[in-house]
Structures are given as C-alpha cells and as structure tokens.
Amino acid sequence: MKKILAIFSTVLIIFPTYSCSSGNLVHKETYSTGQEKYDDIKIVVEKLNTRMDELFRKKVEQLSTEDLLAGYGFSDSDKVVEYLDKKAKKMSLEYTLRLYDETFENFISKISPNDWGLYLDKLIGRGISDEVTNQEGLVIRQIERMVLKSFPFNMDMTKTEVIEYKEDEITVFWRVFQSENKSTLADVGSVSFIKKDDKTLVVFRSAHLLGSNPLVEIAIPNLPIIQKQIKDTFLNHLENYKKRIEAM
C-alpha cells in the first residue's frame, strides 16, 4: 500500500509539469559559471566508484561472457557526496557495463573518450566549452552540455568533466553543475573504457537525483520504477555505442 501511495504521489508531482514543459527543449551552447570546482571531482567520483565496485562485485562476478556482451545493469540507492564541502544526498545508484568484441585501440578510435556524450541514446543536442588539453593534445578537462529526449520533459545537464588516461584504461569523471530545466538536481559519475585482451569493457558508475518540475527544484523519490528507468537509459546508451562501433 505504501508503495502504491508513493508511486501515486510521484505521478501527481510529475504530471502537472508536462503541460508547462516544451515538446523539444531548444539546445543552447554550453557555458561556464566559473564555479565548477574541478579539483575535487576525481576524488568524489573515485570514492563513489570504490563503494559501487564493492556493492556490486559479487553480482558482476556471476555474469557470464554472454551476459557481458549483451550488457547488464545493477541499481540501488544510498547517500552520495557530490562536493567534498557539502552534505551527502540520497541518490539512485546505477552500475552498468558491457563488453564489446572490439580491440581497445579500435574502440577509442571510433568513440573518443572526450566524445562519450556524442553517441548517447536520444541525444537532442550537445555542446562543448572550456576544453583543456595535455602535451599530447588529448582533452583532459571540458564542460559538456547535453540534452536528452525524455518524458515528461527533456533531460538537460551541463557537466564538468575530467579525463584520466592510462595505458589500458581511460576514465571520464563528471559532475552536473547546471540543469536549465531542473530535470537533474544531482548527477555524478564516470564512464571507463577498459582493455580486456582483444575486447573492450565499458563501465558506467553513476549516482542520480532527478527533478520533477521545470520551475522549482522538486526531487523525484528514488523508487524502484525510477531506478529501472535510469538502468534502461544506460543500457540504451551502451547499445548505441555498439551501433556506432559496427557502423564504422
């Protein structure tokens, strides 16, 4: 009964927003507020990654190669720290992974890590600003705004991103600092591209707090139905990556 009431309450919150949200959010270029706080992103997300690896380790170990090639996701909820100087928030956790029958070198030549957002499912618009490169010309920092088609209104997220390059692994750490339509109240995470012999493993680890009203910040409860929606979204992103790989 409590679950039914919770879902009903969520519908009451979400439904009115549909009438005041545009069918297609007009995409704008990204912008910087000057308050992105790059310094602690990697620390915050690495702590989240460690916790999620421990939380889902046994489940991941039980996956077969066939499971990994098809893509798999796990969900939960917990308090998550976005910024080192701020209190933790209760957020939905999503751990999604997929193995691709493509060498690491070929994979990152087709999906450059700094363009990870370009091939997401239901992408309407995307813009990059404030790029910083290293001596090799690789992007190590950027601000990315992405708009994804969603119901009842589109997901609009502007993120600071830090990219770490290792010999057999590249990881993009992100944190949302702006959501024009308040669809995302909190979002931190990473995507890792990992060499696995002659294949490539992609792992998303992320935490989310979605908004339910484009006018005021009202959080959507971390219900199982919401967690499933987030999981399906990331599985679709990984399927889109597969389409990109096979198309080239």
XYZ file of C-alpha atoms in Angstrom:
248
model
C 0.000 0.000 0.000
C 2.837 2.385 0.876
C 4.494 1.707 -2.485
C 1.245 2.408 -4.332
C 0.801 5.694 -2.467
C 4.404 6.668 -3.191
C 4.026 5.973 -6.914
C 0.701 7.837 -6.982
C 2.322 10.821 -5.268
C 5.122 10.803 -7.821
C 2.617 10.841 -10.675
C 0.842 13.803 -9.076
C 4.139 15.653 -8.927
C 5.277 14.773 -12.444
C 2.043 15.032 -14.424
C 1.441 18.784 -13.980
C 4.912 19.526 -15.340
C 4.018 18.060 -18.711
C 1.680 20.946 -19.542
C 4.344 23.563 -18.852
C 7.272 21.790 -20.494
C 8.089 22.250 -24.152
C 7.948 19.299 -26.511
C 11.527 19.834 -27.627
C 13.875 21.835 -25.453
C 15.842 24.243 -27.631
C 19.512 23.362 -27.367
C 21.909 26.113 -26.342
C 25.684 26.079 -26.328
C 27.420 25.151 -23.107
C 28.618 27.843 -20.799
C 30.816 28.129 -17.741
C 29.736 29.650 -14.433
C 33.279 29.806 -13.137
C 32.251 27.737 -10.107
C 32.637 24.195 -11.408
C 35.213 23.122 -8.783
C 37.218 20.732 -10.930
C 39.661 19.961 -8.138
C 37.508 17.553 -6.137
C 35.614 15.826 -8.972
C 38.055 12.953 -9.315
C 38.273 12.440 -5.532
C 34.488 12.427 -5.113
C 33.828 10.092 -8.036
C 36.652 7.677 -7.209
C 35.161 7.240 -3.734
C 31.779 6.574 -5.340
C 33.357 4.089 -7.764
C 35.081 2.191 -4.958
C 31.848 1.944 -2.998
C 29.889 0.766 -6.049
C 32.539 -1.777 -7.023
C 32.271 -3.275 -3.542
C 28.474 -3.134 -3.559
C 28.050 -4.930 -6.883
C 31.228 -7.064 -7.012
C 29.559 -10.426 -6.333
C 26.823 -9.778 -8.883
C 29.337 -8.747 -11.538
C 31.472 -11.844 -10.871
C 28.436 -14.035 -11.580
C 27.984 -12.597 -15.078
C 28.985 -14.813 -17.985
C 30.775 -13.574 -21.085
C 27.441 -13.780 -22.908
C 25.861 -11.575 -20.228
C 28.623 -9.016 -20.574
C 28.382 -8.961 -24.368
C 24.641 -8.289 -24.054
C 25.075 -5.598 -21.385
C 23.972 -5.641 -17.773
C 22.962 -3.142 -15.097
C 22.505 -3.032 -11.319
C 20.673 -0.427 -9.239
C 20.473 0.664 -5.616
C 20.193 3.863 -3.584
C 22.419 5.469 -0.978
C 23.671 8.801 0.312
C 26.266 10.262 -2.042
C 28.669 13.190 -1.660
C 28.723 15.489 -4.715
C 31.200 18.026 -3.319
C 33.697 17.471 -0.524
C 32.448 20.570 1.298
C 28.737 19.687 1.081
C 26.462 17.168 2.772
C 25.564 13.857 1.130
C 22.251 13.422 -0.701
C 20.114 10.305 -1.071
C 20.535 9.299 -4.723
C 19.877 6.404 -7.093
C 22.991 4.369 -7.909
C 23.480 2.838 -11.342
C 26.226 0.386 -12.314
C 26.033 -0.564 -15.984
C 28.593 -2.449 -18.054
C 29.023 -4.054 -21.446
C 31.777 -5.956 -23.222
C 32.442 -5.230 -26.900
C 34.075 -7.570 -29.381
C 36.394 -4.777 -30.477
C 40.020 -4.103 -29.560
C 40.659 -1.228 -27.178
C 42.599 0.685 -29.825
C 39.842 0.327 -32.421
C 37.127 1.185 -29.920
C 38.608 4.501 -28.785
C 39.371 5.421 -32.394
C 35.642 5.110 -33.131
C 34.368 6.580 -29.842
C 36.844 9.086 -28.496
C 36.514 9.272 -24.686
C 36.055 13.051 -24.749
C 33.155 12.467 -27.173
C 31.473 9.846 -24.990
C 28.336 12.001 -24.800
C 28.049 12.371 -28.566
C 26.770 8.814 -29.020
C 24.262 8.587 -26.176
C 20.752 7.352 -26.849
C 18.088 10.014 -27.567
C 20.612 12.845 -27.762
C 18.940 16.045 -28.983
C 21.797 18.487 -28.638
C 25.307 18.769 -27.271
C 27.902 21.473 -26.834
C 31.471 21.583 -25.528
C 33.334 24.512 -23.985
C 36.406 25.262 -21.860
C 38.474 22.422 -23.330
C 41.906 21.851 -21.819
C 44.432 19.519 -23.476
C 47.692 17.929 -22.339
C 51.037 17.963 -24.159
C 49.899 15.079 -26.361
C 46.839 17.052 -27.459
C 44.409 14.838 -25.552
C 41.445 16.501 -23.859
C 41.840 16.260 -20.077
C 39.119 18.690 -18.997
C 35.968 20.141 -20.530
C 32.458 21.407 -19.885
C 29.739 19.496 -21.703
C 26.074 20.303 -22.016
C 23.802 17.555 -23.274
C 20.059 17.443 -23.836
C 18.426 14.005 -23.993
C 14.868 13.386 -25.110
C 12.738 12.265 -22.183
C 9.206 12.331 -20.740
C 7.579 14.482 -19.425
C 10.368 16.937 -20.286
C 13.866 16.573 -21.657
C 16.944 15.875 -19.545
C 19.171 18.959 -19.668
C 22.567 18.611 -17.994
C 25.714 20.722 -18.001
C 28.709 18.850 -16.612
C 32.302 19.447 -15.700
C 34.414 16.535 -16.892
C 37.926 15.370 -16.059
C 39.527 12.683 -18.235
C 42.257 10.351 -16.980
C 44.395 8.351 -19.423
C 46.151 5.107 -18.512
C 47.773 2.542 -20.803
C 44.844 0.106 -20.732
C 42.053 2.295 -19.371
C 40.553 5.735 -19.939
C 38.028 7.204 -17.499
C 35.825 10.273 -17.779
C 34.764 11.670 -14.390
C 31.750 14.011 -14.432
C 29.525 16.117 -12.220
C 26.433 18.080 -13.249
C 26.554 21.677 -12.014
C 23.664 23.148 -14.016
C 20.288 21.937 -15.282
C 18.435 24.606 -17.223
C 15.019 22.976 -16.725
C 15.753 21.432 -13.298
C 15.414 17.918 -14.716
C 18.625 16.919 -12.929
C 19.112 18.010 -9.330
C 22.279 15.971 -8.780
C 24.368 13.723 -11.014
C 27.922 12.467 -10.517
C 29.692 9.525 -12.056
C 32.128 8.142 -14.578
C 32.455 6.085 -17.703
C 35.522 3.850 -18.094
C 36.852 2.307 -21.296
C 38.952 -0.708 -20.317
C 41.165 -3.026 -22.366
C 40.222 -6.693 -21.896
C 42.583 -8.782 -24.065
C 41.205 -8.339 -27.601
C 37.953 -6.793 -26.356
C 36.825 -3.562 -24.666
C 34.777 -3.244 -21.488
C 32.750 -0.076 -20.888
C 31.553 0.608 -17.336
C 29.206 3.380 -16.198
C 29.136 4.096 -12.449
C 26.827 6.943 -11.501
C 24.503 8.489 -8.926
C 21.359 10.449 -9.800
C 18.722 12.668 -8.252
C 16.120 13.602 -10.852
C 13.851 16.627 -10.808
C 10.113 16.568 -11.454
C 9.299 20.211 -12.180
C 10.955 22.649 -14.625
C 10.012 25.655 -12.478
C 11.113 24.647 -8.981
C 13.503 22.033 -7.607
C 11.342 19.068 -6.599
C 13.126 15.730 -6.378
C 11.629 12.517 -7.705
C 11.743 9.812 -4.985
C 14.311 7.038 -5.521
C 11.641 4.429 -6.259
C 12.354 1.082 -7.995
C 10.428 2.294 -11.053
C 12.757 5.309 -11.320
C 15.852 3.160 -10.833
C 14.681 0.859 -13.630
C 14.201 3.853 -15.902
C 17.759 5.006 -15.202
C 19.123 1.489 -15.767
C 17.291 1.163 -19.094
C 18.646 4.556 -20.142
C 22.248 3.483 -19.611
C 21.725 0.103 -21.264
C 20.372 2.002 -24.271
C 23.473 4.211 -24.239
C 25.646 1.086 -24.387
C 23.535 -0.290 -27.232
C 24.066 2.975 -29.097
C 27.816 2.543 -28.630
C 27.529 -0.882 -30.247
C 25.714 0.610 -33.233
C 28.446 3.221 -33.586
C 31.196 0.585 -33.459
C 29.501 -1.642 -36.021
C 28.735 1.259 -38.359
C 32.409 2.151 -38.861
